[in-house]
């Protein structure tokens, strides 16, 4: 599969990543990517930037080094109803929203409560991707999650960082297999993302690709080979691709 995009990456604005926006974009260009999503952490993550950061994306070019840029946010799911930690007034300028559960921002509940948290986030139109739902520290009903992703037209992420041997997420490989099995059964698309916090990892989906190959997962259910495929899930990108679309709209 020709993997041309990476929509979950972080810059120094996240507080615990190591490169600037321009360094991440340059790395994407060097690696042959056509589309890069920059999704710095929302405010509840320790060390993350002030919400004002998300108000000023209008000043950032939507193409750098020949790579189309989407400026988004990795939003924190904060309760069992799927509430998010970035107020609506700061969401208006986002090209992309990833909703994730992170340990400092969410108290683990039952399987039903954790699943409800994801489902509630999916219903928010600012969310187009569910980030690393593989984390076994927050057990989920994966069949329900996959069916809801199909219903709400949201992408589930296969997170390359989760599959790193040193990652502190729990049982991510086993849970990733469950997600892919249900996605295959119900014909639900997935997206591969690096979750890069350093330029060396931009576009690195090697572990995710290995898992897909092991599962014999159909390539037509992976959006990484086509900007048009992923644009079907991201209105801001679809607008840019439409006739007359402009980075300055």
mmCIF file of C-alpha atoms in Angstrom:
data_model
loop_
_atom_site.group_PDB
_atom_site.id
_atom_site.type_symbol
_atom_site.label_atom_id
_atom_site.label_comp_id
_atom_site.label_asym_id
_atom_site.label_seq_id
_atom_site.Cartn_x
_atom_site.Cartn_y
_atom_site.Cartn_z
ATOM 1 C CA UNK A 1 0.000 0.000 0.000
ATOM 2 C CA UNK A 2 1.250 3.480 -0.888
ATOM 3 C CA UNK A 3 0.998 5.224 2.486
ATOM 4 C CA UNK A 4 0.947 8.978 1.803
ATOM 5 C CA UNK A 5 -0.430 10.568 4.968
ATOM 6 C CA UNK A 6 -0.002 10.852 8.715
ATOM 7 C CA UNK A 7 -2.658 12.782 10.624
ATOM 8 C CA UNK A 8 -1.646 12.329 14.267
ATOM 9 C CA UNK A 9 1.594 14.144 15.144
ATOM 10 C CA UNK A 10 2.790 16.524 17.844
ATOM 11 C CA UNK A 11 5.098 19.536 18.027
ATOM 12 C CA UNK A 12 6.798 21.322 20.914
ATOM 13 C CA UNK A 13 3.446 23.033 21.564
ATOM 14 C CA UNK A 14 2.297 19.776 23.190
ATOM 15 C CA UNK A 15 4.858 20.211 25.942
ATOM 16 C CA UNK A 16 6.475 16.775 25.682
ATOM 17 C CA UNK A 17 7.398 16.578 21.986
ATOM 18 C CA UNK A 18 10.686 17.667 20.521
ATOM 19 C CA UNK A 19 10.323 19.412 17.152
ATOM 20 C CA UNK A 20 8.705 22.483 15.645
ATOM 21 C CA UNK A 21 5.871 22.571 13.120
ATOM 22 C CA UNK A 22 8.281 23.368 10.300
ATOM 23 C CA UNK A 23 10.659 20.559 11.295
ATOM 24 C CA UNK A 24 7.787 18.057 11.327
ATOM 25 C CA UNK A 25 6.558 19.277 7.927
ATOM 26 C CA UNK A 26 10.062 19.084 6.466
ATOM 27 C CA UNK A 27 10.392 15.512 7.737
ATOM 28 C CA UNK A 28 7.059 14.645 6.119
ATOM 29 C CA UNK A 29 8.312 16.061 2.827
ATOM 30 C CA UNK A 30 11.571 14.127 3.047
ATOM 31 C CA UNK A 31 9.612 10.923 3.603
ATOM 32 C CA UNK A 32 7.330 11.475 0.618
ATOM 33 C CA UNK A 33 4.110 12.227 2.474
ATOM 34 C CA UNK A 34 1.447 14.296 0.749
ATOM 35 C CA UNK A 35 -0.651 15.152 3.821
ATOM 36 C CA UNK A 36 0.359 15.856 7.424
ATOM 37 C CA UNK A 37 -1.925 16.424 10.391
ATOM 38 C CA UNK A 38 -0.484 18.410 13.296
ATOM 39 C CA UNK A 39 -2.614 17.611 16.339
ATOM 40 C CA UNK A 40 -1.113 19.078 19.470
ATOM 41 C CA UNK A 41 -2.566 18.157 22.823
ATOM 42 C CA UNK A 42 -5.541 20.010 24.257
ATOM 43 C CA UNK A 43 -5.041 21.883 27.557
ATOM 44 C CA UNK A 44 -5.667 19.193 30.178
ATOM 45 C CA UNK A 45 -2.476 17.338 29.262
ATOM 46 C CA UNK A 46 0.293 18.504 31.636
ATOM 47 C CA UNK A 47 2.525 21.028 29.882
ATOM 48 C CA UNK A 48 0.199 21.544 26.914
ATOM 49 C CA UNK A 49 -0.300 24.964 25.379
ATOM 50 C CA UNK A 50 -2.933 27.563 26.236
ATOM 51 C CA UNK A 51 -6.227 27.285 24.288
ATOM 52 C CA UNK A 52 -5.341 30.523 22.466
ATOM 53 C CA UNK A 53 -2.899 28.422 20.420
ATOM 54 C CA UNK A 54 -5.844 26.829 18.614
ATOM 55 C CA UNK A 55 -7.376 30.196 17.704
ATOM 56 C CA UNK A 56 -4.553 31.373 15.467
ATOM 57 C CA UNK A 57 -4.250 28.621 12.846
ATOM 58 C CA UNK A 58 -5.271 31.111 10.156
ATOM 59 C CA UNK A 59 -1.664 32.365 10.048
ATOM 60 C CA UNK A 60 -0.206 28.952 9.190
ATOM 61 C CA UNK A 61 0.263 27.991 5.514
ATOM 62 C CA UNK A 62 -1.703 24.914 4.586
ATOM 63 C CA UNK A 63 1.181 23.730 2.441
ATOM 64 C CA UNK A 64 4.796 23.470 3.602
ATOM 65 C CA UNK A 65 7.664 21.889 1.654
ATOM 66 C CA UNK A 66 5.136 20.534 -0.828
ATOM 67 C CA UNK A 67 3.077 18.799 1.878
ATOM 68 C CA UNK A 68 -0.549 19.737 2.543
ATOM 69 C CA UNK A 69 -1.011 20.609 6.216
ATOM 70 C CA UNK A 70 -4.041 20.104 8.462
ATOM 71 C CA UNK A 71 -3.927 21.934 11.792
ATOM 72 C CA UNK A 72 -5.906 20.104 14.439
ATOM 73 C CA UNK A 73 -5.989 18.999 18.033
ATOM 74 C CA UNK A 74 -5.824 15.794 20.026
ATOM 75 C CA UNK A 75 -8.760 16.412 22.322
ATOM 76 C CA UNK A 76 -9.061 14.716 25.697
ATOM 77 C CA UNK A 77 -12.208 12.779 26.514
ATOM 78 C CA UNK A 78 -12.900 13.768 30.102
ATOM 79 C CA UNK A 79 -16.092 11.985 31.175
ATOM 80 C CA UNK A 80 -18.384 9.039 30.442
ATOM 81 C CA UNK A 81 -20.599 11.198 28.214
ATOM 82 C CA UNK A 82 -17.709 11.918 25.836
ATOM 83 C CA UNK A 83 -17.107 15.496 26.944
ATOM 84 C CA UNK A 84 -13.999 17.156 25.526
ATOM 85 C CA UNK A 85 -11.542 19.551 27.137
ATOM 86 C CA UNK A 86 -11.396 22.242 24.456
ATOM 87 C CA UNK A 87 -14.244 24.733 24.644
ATOM 88 C CA UNK A 88 -16.332 25.211 21.466
ATOM 89 C CA UNK A 89 -15.042 28.753 20.965
ATOM 90 C CA UNK A 90 -11.525 27.322 20.518
ATOM 91 C CA UNK A 91 -12.650 24.550 18.169
ATOM 92 C CA UNK A 92 -13.763 26.794 15.309
ATOM 93 C CA UNK A 93 -10.383 26.999 13.590
ATOM 94 C CA UNK A 94 -9.557 23.285 13.727
ATOM 95 C CA UNK A 95 -9.128 21.400 10.468
ATOM 96 C CA UNK A 96 -9.088 18.094 12.306
ATOM 97 C CA UNK A 97 -10.193 16.651 15.630
ATOM 98 C CA UNK A 98 -8.833 13.480 17.247
ATOM 99 C CA UNK A 99 -10.527 12.380 20.463
ATOM 100 C CA UNK A 100 -8.495 10.214 22.837
ATOM 101 C CA UNK A 101 -8.522 8.950 26.383
ATOM 102 C CA UNK A 102 -5.426 9.841 28.400
ATOM 103 C CA UNK A 103 -4.725 8.760 31.954
ATOM 104 C CA UNK A 104 -4.210 12.242 33.474
ATOM 105 C CA UNK A 105 -7.525 13.503 32.081
ATOM 106 C CA UNK A 106 -9.966 10.626 32.552
ATOM 107 C CA UNK A 107 -10.926 8.280 35.385
ATOM 108 C CA UNK A 108 -11.345 4.729 34.121
ATOM 109 C CA UNK A 109 -14.848 3.368 34.491
ATOM 110 C CA UNK A 110 -16.532 0.120 33.599
ATOM 111 C CA UNK A 111 -16.407 -1.312 30.090
ATOM 112 C CA UNK A 112 -19.839 0.180 29.511
ATOM 113 C CA UNK A 113 -18.814 3.611 30.803
ATOM 114 C CA UNK A 114 -15.578 3.701 28.793
ATOM 115 C CA UNK A 115 -17.414 2.638 25.654
ATOM 116 C CA UNK A 116 -20.048 5.309 26.288
ATOM 117 C CA UNK A 117 -17.281 7.907 26.579
ATOM 118 C CA UNK A 118 -15.981 7.082 23.120
ATOM 119 C CA UNK A 119 -19.482 6.966 21.632
ATOM 120 C CA UNK A 120 -20.327 10.355 23.087
ATOM 121 C CA UNK A 121 -17.183 11.866 21.583
ATOM 122 C CA UNK A 122 -18.002 10.362 18.181
ATOM 123 C CA UNK A 123 -21.282 12.281 18.127
ATOM 124 C CA UNK A 124 -19.442 15.600 18.329
ATOM 125 C CA UNK A 125 -18.946 16.940 14.781
ATOM 126 C CA UNK A 126 -15.487 18.269 15.708
ATOM 127 C CA UNK A 127 -14.241 14.659 16.024
ATOM 128 C CA UNK A 128 -13.193 12.756 12.899
ATOM 129 C CA UNK A 129 -10.769 10.235 14.428
ATOM 130 C CA UNK A 130 -10.735 8.210 17.647
ATOM 131 C CA UNK A 131 -7.125 8.123 18.814
ATOM 132 C CA UNK A 132 -5.457 4.950 20.142
ATOM 133 C CA UNK A 133 -8.621 3.154 21.310
ATOM 134 C CA UNK A 134 -6.354 0.131 21.881
ATOM 135 C CA UNK A 135 -5.283 1.119 25.403
ATOM 136 C CA UNK A 136 -6.256 -1.741 27.701
ATOM 137 C CA UNK A 137 -6.020 0.487 30.753
ATOM 138 C CA UNK A 138 -9.471 1.676 29.628
ATOM 139 C CA UNK A 139 -11.328 -1.517 28.591
ATOM 140 C CA UNK A 140 -13.905 -1.106 25.839
ATOM 141 C CA UNK A 141 -16.580 -3.141 24.056
ATOM 142 C CA UNK A 142 -14.835 -3.169 20.686
ATOM 143 C CA UNK A 143 -17.738 -4.535 18.687
ATOM 144 C CA UNK A 144 -19.933 -1.665 19.887
ATOM 145 C CA UNK A 145 -17.111 0.827 19.250
ATOM 146 C CA UNK A 146 -16.600 -0.348 15.667
ATOM 147 C CA UNK A 147 -20.312 -0.315 14.861
ATOM 148 C CA UNK A 148 -20.618 3.198 16.296
ATOM 149 C CA UNK A 149 -17.686 4.390 14.204
ATOM 150 C CA UNK A 150 -19.517 3.168 11.129
ATOM 151 C CA UNK A 151 -22.771 4.819 12.221
ATOM 152 C CA UNK A 152 -21.155 8.193 12.992
ATOM 153 C CA UNK A 153 -18.710 8.141 10.064
ATOM 154 C CA UNK A 154 -15.626 8.387 12.272
ATOM 155 C CA UNK A 155 -12.243 6.766 11.658
ATOM 156 C CA UNK A 156 -10.699 4.404 14.205
ATOM 157 C CA UNK A 157 -6.956 4.755 14.545
ATOM 158 C CA UNK A 158 -4.356 2.003 14.432
ATOM 159 C CA UNK A 159 -1.666 3.799 16.395
ATOM 160 C CA UNK A 160 1.917 2.875 15.561
ATOM 161 C CA UNK A 161 3.222 4.259 18.851
ATOM 162 C CA UNK A 162 0.875 1.989 20.810
ATOM 163 C CA UNK A 163 2.635 -1.005 19.255
ATOM 164 C CA UNK A 164 6.088 0.128 20.397
ATOM 165 C CA UNK A 165 7.465 -2.363 22.963
ATOM 166 C CA UNK A 166 8.180 0.459 25.427
ATOM 167 C CA UNK A 167 4.744 2.093 25.167
ATOM 168 C CA UNK A 168 2.933 2.370 28.511
ATOM 169 C CA UNK A 169 -0.451 1.558 26.975
ATOM 170 C CA UNK A 170 -1.664 -1.902 27.921
ATOM 171 C CA UNK A 171 -2.425 -4.869 25.625
ATOM 172 C CA UNK A 172 -2.446 -2.634 22.555
ATOM 173 C CA UNK A 173 -1.487 -5.368 20.117
ATOM 174 C CA UNK A 174 -4.203 -7.755 21.344
ATOM 175 C CA UNK A 175 -6.766 -4.969 21.344
ATOM 176 C CA UNK A 176 -5.636 -3.795 17.912
ATOM 177 C CA UNK A 177 -6.307 -7.279 16.591
ATOM 178 C CA UNK A 178 -9.831 -7.163 18.050
ATOM 179 C CA UNK A 179 -10.474 -3.767 16.459
ATOM 180 C CA UNK A 180 -9.260 -4.960 13.064
ATOM 181 C CA UNK A 181 -11.301 -8.170 13.250
ATOM 182 C CA UNK A 182 -14.494 -6.223 13.883
ATOM 183 C CA UNK A 183 -13.611 -3.613 11.258
ATOM 184 C CA UNK A 184 -13.150 -6.374 8.720
ATOM 185 C CA UNK A 185 -16.436 -7.984 9.758
ATOM 186 C CA UNK A 186 -18.452 -4.753 9.574
ATOM 187 C CA UNK A 187 -16.484 -3.122 6.731
ATOM 188 C CA UNK A 188 -15.332 -0.133 8.765
ATOM 189 C CA UNK A 189 -12.334 1.921 7.554
ATOM 190 C CA UNK A 190 -9.293 2.598 9.727
ATOM 191 C CA UNK A 191 -6.456 5.104 9.615
ATOM 192 C CA UNK A 192 -2.818 4.395 10.447
ATOM 193 C CA UNK A 193 -1.121 7.138 12.445
ATOM 194 C CA UNK A 194 2.342 7.549 13.906
ATOM 195 C CA UNK A 195 1.468 9.643 16.988
ATOM 196 C CA UNK A 196 4.927 11.083 16.359
ATOM 197 C CA UNK A 197 6.433 13.271 19.072
ATOM 198 C CA UNK A 198 9.744 13.574 17.213
ATOM 199 C CA UNK A 199 10.479 14.228 13.527
ATOM 200 C CA UNK A 200 12.165 10.848 13.093
ATOM 201 C CA UNK A 201 8.776 9.156 13.616
ATOM 202 C CA UNK A 202 6.726 11.217 11.145
ATOM 203 C CA UNK A 203 5.051 8.797 8.749
ATOM 204 C CA UNK A 204 6.350 5.761 10.649
ATOM 205 C CA UNK A 205 3.572 3.192 10.467
ATOM 206 C CA UNK A 206 5.830 0.147 10.264
ATOM 207 C CA UNK A 207 4.375 -1.740 13.237
ATOM 208 C CA UNK A 208 0.827 -0.929 12.166
ATOM 209 C CA UNK A 209 1.531 -2.194 8.651
ATOM 210 C CA UNK A 210 2.947 -5.436 10.072
ATOM 211 C CA UNK A 211 -0.199 -5.952 12.125
ATOM 212 C CA UNK A 212 -2.423 -5.338 9.094
ATOM 213 C CA UNK A 213 -0.417 -7.824 7.050
ATOM 214 C CA UNK A 214 -0.665 -10.405 9.812
ATOM 215 C CA UNK A 215 -4.436 -9.903 9.942
ATOM 216 C CA UNK A 216 -4.753 -9.951 6.135
ATOM 217 C CA UNK A 217 -6.706 -6.732 6.548
ATOM 218 C CA UNK A 218 -8.195 -5.470 3.255
ATOM 219 C CA UNK A 219 -6.353 -2.455 1.862
ATOM 220 C CA UNK A 220 -9.602 -0.890 0.675
ATOM 221 C CA UNK A 221 -10.518 -0.351 4.354
ATOM 222 C CA UNK A 222 -7.342 1.680 5.019
ATOM 223 C CA UNK A 223 -7.539 5.370 4.095
ATOM 224 C CA UNK A 224 -3.788 6.068 4.096
ATOM 225 C CA UNK A 225 -3.321 5.496 0.375
ATOM 226 C CA UNK A 226 -5.620 8.290 -0.811
ATOM 227 C CA UNK A 227 -6.219 11.901 0.170
ATOM 228 C CA UNK A 228 -9.680 11.591 -1.363
ATOM 229 C CA UNK A 229 -10.496 8.589 0.841
ATOM 230 C CA UNK A 230 -9.558 10.382 4.027
ATOM 231 C CA UNK A 231 -11.244 13.608 2.866
ATOM 232 C CA UNK A 232 -14.557 11.736 2.955
ATOM 233 C CA UNK A 233 -14.203 11.833 6.761
ATOM 234 C CA UNK A 234 -12.718 15.328 7.196
ATOM 235 C CA UNK A 235 -14.911 18.219 6.009
ATOM 236 C CA UNK A 236 -12.114 20.822 6.135
ATOM 237 C CA UNK A 237 -9.975 18.707 3.815
ATOM 238 C CA UNK A 238 -12.897 18.009 1.496
ATOM 239 C CA UNK A 239 -13.472 21.765 1.257
ATOM 240 C CA UNK A 240 -9.856 22.385 0.294
ATOM 241 C CA UNK A 241 -10.061 19.730 -2.405
ATOM 242 C CA UNK A 242 -13.331 21.022 -3.855
ATOM 243 C CA UNK A 243 -13.359 23.247 -6.971
ATOM 244 C CA UNK A 244 -12.693 26.783 -5.815
ATOM 245 C CA UNK A 245 -11.462 25.577 -2.429
ATOM 246 C CA UNK A 246 -8.800 27.778 -0.919
ATOM 247 C CA UNK A 247 -6.395 27.648 1.987
ATOM 248 C CA UNK A 248 -7.609 31.143 2.850
ATOM 249 C CA UNK A 249 -11.335 30.427 2.931
#
